[in-house]
Amino acid sequence: MMDFKRILIVFFWVFGVVNIFLTVQLIRANTEASRANTAVSVLTEMANDNIKFTNPSTASSMGSYLSGQVNSNYLQSQMNLIDGKKKFDSATGTLSVTYEQPQKFGTTQTTVKRSISKYLKNEAKVLSGTQYRFDKQFSSMTKPDSHGHYSLVYSQRMTGRQVVMGTAGQIRFTFDKQNRLVRYAQTYIGNVEVLRDAVEVISGADALKDLYQYNELPNNSTVKWTKLAYTALITVKADTIFVPTWVVAVVDANGDVSILRVNAIDGSVLK
């Protein structure tokens, strides 16, 4: 008899736990569905205001706060190992490398990018080059200078597949009209650490919804591109805190480009 009562108690306990679990999952599913429906509704309103955009991703991903040292002495301490004429700016943490004889890289930008991939693997050419990835979005925003020199931007990978976007953790290669490497400028983020466990971050659709609801997207504008990356949030002593961010490029009716940022963890607009 005691065994039967004990079985009943265990049964009801398990039933209760399962019921609570299913209820929580149902609430979460309904909340996510509601959020998705709201984002879709706002995107429709954006289209009505003549805000042009490519349908953003509604998929979620994971991210966490990171810390790193933007102006570490790594580049300065190692720069004698690489070729070229070198100069280090301690105020900005920028290593500049110039070549008296421009380096041949290819005949087109496509072949140049393939050559850079090999160049980044050579520690005699670029310090920790394998940590950097081609930044299509930032590269597209650079314009040739008065000499016809153009730049390709590479951003440092922070964790997983995500890179940092900004002047920190970046290499800017400059080429002449013959697609020869003239110089490059590099910044580096050292001692990167994860500050907390990864959490689910908002989607690109949610980020556009937040920007629109905070009146950051003017009528008759165009969302040129959106990208999930890490950006600097705040600096505390020697460390900079980085947060997963939806970075959005917007072109207004006058052709002016603005870069907007949305904290991908809490959905707040970053200034």
Tab-separated table of C-alpha atoms in Angstrom:
chain	number	residue	atom	x	y	z
A	1	MET	CA	0.000	0.000	0.000
A	2	MET	CA	2.823	2.377	0.865
A	3	ASP	CA	4.486	1.557	-2.453
A	4	PHE	CA	1.288	2.483	-4.323
A	5	LYS	CA	1.039	5.829	-2.501
A	6	ARG	CA	4.673	6.512	-3.219
A	7	ILE	CA	4.102	5.773	-6.907
A	8	LEU	CA	1.116	8.151	-6.953
A	9	ILE	CA	3.172	10.922	-5.336
A	10	VAL	CA	5.988	10.473	-7.847
A	11	PHE	CA	3.476	10.381	-10.706
A	12	PHE	CA	1.768	13.614	-9.684
A	13	TRP	CA	5.130	15.289	-9.067
A	14	VAL	CA	6.381	14.362	-12.552
A	15	PHE	CA	3.023	15.375	-14.061
A	16	GLY	CA	3.246	18.771	-12.361
A	17	VAL	CA	6.814	19.404	-13.527
A	18	VAL	CA	5.964	18.435	-17.112
A	19	ASN	CA	2.837	20.612	-17.018
A	20	ILE	CA	4.817	23.629	-15.805
A	21	PHE	CA	7.477	23.042	-18.458
A	22	LEU	CA	4.904	22.813	-21.262
A	23	THR	CA	3.132	25.945	-20.005
A	24	VAL	CA	6.382	27.926	-19.996
A	25	GLN	CA	7.203	26.723	-23.510
A	26	LEU	CA	3.715	27.663	-24.723
A	27	ILE	CA	3.997	31.171	-23.256
A	28	ARG	CA	7.426	31.595	-24.793
A	29	ALA	CA	6.212	30.402	-28.190
A	30	ASN	CA	3.252	32.774	-28.077
A	31	THR	CA	5.504	35.671	-27.071
A	32	GLU	CA	7.930	34.972	-29.907
A	33	ALA	CA	5.070	34.616	-32.374
A	34	SER	CA	3.597	37.904	-31.174
A	35	ARG	CA	6.965	39.617	-31.505
A	36	ALA	CA	7.399	38.215	-35.035
A	37	ASN	CA	3.899	39.342	-36.037
A	38	THR	CA	4.580	42.840	-34.648
A	39	ALA	CA	7.841	43.065	-36.608
A	40	VAL	CA	6.075	42.035	-39.823
A	41	SER	CA	3.343	44.641	-39.187
A	42	VAL	CA	5.920	47.399	-38.625
A	43	LEU	CA	7.811	46.411	-41.778
A	44	THR	CA	4.558	46.867	-43.683
A	45	GLU	CA	4.195	50.379	-42.203
A	46	MET	CA	7.772	51.140	-43.244
A	47	ALA	CA	6.973	50.190	-46.833
A	48	ASN	CA	3.942	52.490	-46.701
A	49	ASP	CA	6.262	55.349	-45.656
A	50	ASN	CA	8.375	54.654	-48.745
A	51	ILE	CA	11.263	53.243	-46.725
A	52	LYS	CA	12.971	50.795	-49.068
A	53	PHE	CA	14.644	47.679	-47.701
A	54	THR	CA	15.417	44.076	-48.512
A	55	ASN	CA	13.377	41.770	-46.283
A	56	PRO	CA	15.605	41.314	-43.212
A	57	SER	CA	16.230	38.014	-41.502
A	58	THR	CA	13.715	36.887	-38.879
A	59	ALA	CA	16.058	34.170	-37.601
A	60	SER	CA	17.471	34.437	-34.096
A	61	SER	CA	21.035	33.712	-33.031
A	62	MET	CA	23.167	33.741	-29.907
A	63	GLY	CA	25.504	36.384	-28.532
A	64	SER	CA	27.122	37.642	-25.336
A	65	TYR	CA	28.932	40.646	-23.917
A	66	LEU	CA	32.692	40.621	-24.485
A	67	SER	CA	35.607	42.623	-23.151
A	68	GLY	CA	38.889	43.419	-24.854
A	69	GLN	CA	41.789	45.837	-24.837
A	70	VAL	CA	41.572	48.164	-27.830
A	71	ASN	CA	44.876	49.962	-27.404
A	72	SER	CA	47.068	47.093	-26.264
A	73	ASN	CA	50.832	47.125	-26.840
A	74	TYR	CA	50.687	43.981	-28.983
A	75	LEU	CA	51.112	45.690	-32.358
A	76	GLN	CA	53.816	47.995	-31.065
A	77	SER	CA	55.781	45.173	-29.442
A	78	GLN	CA	55.641	42.938	-32.528
A	79	MET	CA	55.850	45.408	-35.425
A	80	ASN	CA	59.592	44.873	-35.997
A	81	LEU	CA	58.747	41.345	-37.189
A	82	ILE	CA	56.978	42.571	-40.335
A	83	ASP	CA	58.203	44.099	-43.601
A	84	GLY	CA	57.750	47.686	-44.737
A	85	LYS	CA	58.179	51.128	-43.229
A	86	LYS	CA	56.351	51.060	-39.893
A	87	LYS	CA	54.909	53.660	-37.562
A	88	PHE	CA	52.830	53.181	-34.420
A	89	ASP	CA	50.409	55.796	-33.091
A	90	SER	CA	50.105	55.129	-29.361
A	91	ALA	CA	47.147	57.531	-29.018
A	92	THR	CA	44.941	55.462	-31.340
A	93	GLY	CA	46.723	52.107	-31.175
A	94	THR	CA	47.190	52.178	-34.965
A	95	LEU	CA	50.060	50.487	-36.760
A	96	SER	CA	50.723	52.038	-40.179
A	97	VAL	CA	52.800	50.153	-42.747
A	98	THR	CA	53.954	51.843	-45.982
A	99	TYR	CA	55.776	50.312	-48.939
A	100	GLU	CA	58.331	52.315	-50.912
A	101	GLN	CA	57.784	49.854	-53.746
A	102	PRO	CA	54.023	49.074	-54.065
A	103	GLN	CA	53.267	45.363	-53.791
A	104	LYS	CA	51.733	43.651	-56.830
A	105	PHE	CA	48.394	42.050	-55.905
A	106	GLY	CA	46.404	41.436	-59.082
A	107	THR	CA	44.682	43.010	-62.046
A	108	THR	CA	41.166	43.366	-60.588
A	109	GLN	CA	39.633	43.817	-57.136
A	110	THR	CA	38.515	40.178	-57.263
A	111	THR	CA	42.060	38.896	-57.721
A	112	VAL	CA	43.288	41.441	-55.172
A	113	LYS	CA	40.958	39.995	-52.515
A	114	ARG	CA	42.235	36.494	-53.236
A	115	SER	CA	45.805	37.736	-52.828
A	116	ILE	CA	44.960	39.455	-49.546
A	117	SER	CA	43.657	36.143	-48.156
A	118	LYS	CA	47.140	34.685	-48.674
A	119	TYR	CA	48.807	37.873	-47.438
A	120	LEU	CA	46.958	37.714	-44.122
A	121	LYS	CA	48.423	34.256	-43.450
A	122	ASN	CA	51.983	35.574	-43.675
A	123	GLU	CA	53.158	36.760	-40.239
A	124	ALA	CA	56.034	38.607	-41.917
A	125	LYS	CA	53.450	40.793	-43.662
A	126	VAL	CA	50.527	41.213	-41.223
A	127	LEU	CA	50.421	40.544	-37.478
A	128	SER	CA	47.675	38.037	-36.525
A	129	GLY	CA	46.232	38.479	-40.001
A	130	THR	CA	44.232	35.249	-39.879
A	131	GLN	CA	41.936	36.849	-37.284
A	132	TYR	CA	40.587	39.324	-39.850
A	133	ARG	CA	37.782	38.833	-42.377
A	134	PHE	CA	36.806	40.863	-45.442
A	135	ASP	CA	34.203	43.470	-44.486
A	136	LYS	CA	32.024	43.838	-47.557
A	137	GLN	CA	29.776	46.466	-45.961
A	138	PHE	CA	32.489	48.859	-44.747
A	139	SER	CA	34.546	48.347	-47.915
A	140	SER	CA	31.546	49.391	-50.008
A	141	MET	CA	31.428	52.712	-48.141
A	142	THR	CA	35.026	53.730	-48.877
A	143	LYS	CA	35.663	56.102	-51.779
A	144	PRO	CA	38.830	56.580	-53.879
A	145	ASP	CA	41.019	59.492	-52.794
A	146	SER	CA	42.307	62.298	-55.007
A	147	HIS	CA	45.047	59.993	-56.355
A	148	GLY	CA	42.573	57.283	-57.320
A	149	HIS	CA	43.689	55.039	-54.460
A	150	TYR	CA	40.958	52.770	-53.076
A	151	SER	CA	40.663	50.817	-49.823
A	152	LEU	CA	39.466	47.384	-48.791
A	153	VAL	CA	38.494	46.904	-45.144
A	154	TYR	CA	39.014	43.768	-43.070
A	155	SER	CA	37.481	43.385	-39.586
A	156	GLN	CA	38.753	41.323	-36.674
A	157	ARG	CA	36.797	38.212	-35.753
A	158	MET	CA	35.749	38.360	-32.094
A	159	THR	CA	34.023	35.032	-31.489
A	160	GLY	CA	32.457	32.406	-33.716
A	161	ARG	CA	31.718	33.931	-37.121
A	162	GLN	CA	30.987	37.453	-35.876
A	163	VAL	CA	33.429	40.305	-36.320
A	164	VAL	CA	33.773	43.725	-34.734
A	165	MET	CA	32.704	46.766	-36.758
A	166	GLY	CA	34.392	50.088	-36.089
A	167	THR	CA	37.828	51.654	-36.111
A	168	ALA	CA	39.036	49.172	-33.482
A	169	GLY	CA	39.971	45.699	-34.719
A	170	GLN	CA	40.323	46.710	-38.360
A	171	ILE	CA	42.820	46.608	-41.225
A	172	ARG	CA	42.401	49.113	-44.035
A	173	PHE	CA	44.442	48.140	-47.116
A	174	THR	CA	45.038	50.931	-49.650
A	175	PHE	CA	45.721	50.168	-53.330
A	176	ASP	CA	46.714	52.349	-56.280
A	177	LYS	CA	45.082	52.407	-59.723
A	178	GLN	CA	47.198	49.414	-60.761
A	179	ASN	CA	45.773	47.383	-57.849
A	180	ARG	CA	49.136	47.471	-56.054
A	181	LEU	CA	49.266	47.619	-52.258
A	182	VAL	CA	50.585	51.016	-51.192
A	183	ARG	CA	50.015	50.892	-47.420
A	184	TYR	CA	47.766	49.581	-44.697
A	185	ALA	CA	46.657	50.668	-41.241
A	186	GLN	CA	45.867	48.108	-38.532
A	187	THR	CA	44.241	48.202	-35.120
A	188	TYR	CA	43.942	45.177	-32.867
A	189	ILE	CA	41.750	44.111	-29.938
A	190	GLY	CA	43.656	41.978	-27.462
A	191	ASN	CA	42.735	39.815	-24.483
A	192	VAL	CA	39.158	39.183	-25.654
A	193	GLU	CA	37.035	37.520	-22.955
A	194	VAL	CA	33.400	36.430	-22.722
A	195	LEU	CA	31.720	38.250	-19.825
A	196	ARG	CA	28.544	36.174	-19.578
A	197	ASP	CA	26.845	33.143	-21.072
A	198	ALA	CA	25.454	33.545	-24.567
A	199	VAL	CA	21.798	34.549	-24.851
A	200	GLU	CA	19.355	34.715	-27.747
A	201	VAL	CA	19.591	38.024	-29.603
A	202	ILE	CA	16.935	39.798	-31.637
A	203	SER	CA	16.579	39.318	-35.385
A	204	GLY	CA	17.351	41.812	-38.134
A	205	ALA	CA	13.610	42.358	-38.584
A	206	ASP	CA	13.265	43.264	-34.902
A	207	ALA	CA	16.181	45.693	-35.196
A	208	LEU	CA	14.530	47.553	-38.096
A	209	LYS	CA	11.256	47.584	-36.158
A	210	ASP	CA	12.986	49.222	-33.174
A	211	LEU	CA	14.703	51.828	-35.359
A	212	TYR	CA	11.419	52.697	-37.037
A	213	GLN	CA	9.485	52.962	-33.777
A	214	TYR	CA	12.185	55.271	-32.354
A	215	ASN	CA	11.865	57.476	-35.476
A	216	GLU	CA	15.419	56.737	-36.599
A	217	LEU	CA	14.367	55.802	-40.150
A	218	PRO	CA	13.220	58.849	-42.158
A	219	ASN	CA	10.544	58.585	-44.827
A	220	ASN	CA	11.742	58.083	-48.408
A	221	SER	CA	15.001	56.508	-47.213
A	222	THR	CA	16.690	53.253	-48.169
A	223	VAL	CA	18.153	50.639	-45.844
A	224	LYS	CA	21.360	49.848	-47.732
A	225	TRP	CA	22.459	46.917	-45.581
A	226	THR	CA	22.153	45.322	-42.144
A	227	LYS	CA	24.773	43.249	-40.377
A	228	LEU	CA	25.067	41.553	-36.996
A	229	ALA	CA	28.476	42.304	-35.500
A	230	TYR	CA	30.147	43.411	-32.279
A	231	THR	CA	30.529	47.130	-31.542
A	232	ALA	CA	32.042	49.032	-28.632
A	233	LEU	CA	29.573	49.865	-25.856
A	234	ILE	CA	31.633	51.439	-23.073
A	235	THR	CA	35.252	51.643	-21.919
A	236	VAL	CA	36.144	50.859	-18.317
A	237	LYS	CA	39.773	51.639	-17.485
A	238	ALA	CA	41.857	49.564	-19.940
A	239	ASP	CA	38.988	47.361	-21.123
A	240	THR	CA	36.296	48.048	-23.697
A	241	ILE	CA	32.956	46.252	-23.471
A	242	PHE	CA	31.554	44.981	-26.766
A	243	VAL	CA	27.946	44.010	-27.416
A	244	PRO	CA	26.279	42.087	-30.276
A	245	THR	CA	24.813	44.834	-32.453
A	246	TRP	CA	22.677	45.160	-35.524
A	247	VAL	CA	24.567	47.710	-37.622
A	248	VAL	CA	22.337	49.351	-40.229
A	249	ALA	CA	23.346	51.674	-43.083
A	250	VAL	CA	20.588	54.067	-44.168
A	251	VAL	CA	20.612	56.418	-47.163
A	252	ASP	CA	18.214	59.372	-46.863
A	253	ALA	CA	16.426	61.207	-49.677
A	254	ASN	CA	19.439	63.526	-50.110
A	255	GLY	CA	21.849	60.621	-50.567
A	256	ASP	CA	23.499	61.019	-47.163
A	257	VAL	CA	24.496	57.768	-45.419
A	258	SER	CA	23.935	57.178	-41.688
A	259	ILE	CA	25.162	54.222	-39.662
A	260	LEU	CA	22.653	53.195	-36.987
A	261	ARG	CA	23.153	50.656	-34.211
A	262	VAL	CA	20.751	48.509	-32.208
A	263	ASN	CA	21.819	46.509	-29.147
A	264	ALA	CA	20.965	42.971	-30.253
A	265	ILE	CA	20.521	41.785	-26.657
A	266	ASP	CA	18.011	44.323	-25.307
A	267	GLY	CA	16.846	46.070	-28.504
A	268	SER	CA	17.907	49.567	-27.419
A	269	VAL	CA	19.150	52.084	-29.989
A	270	LEU	CA	22.818	52.893	-29.425
A	271	LYS	CA	24.136	56.398	-29.967
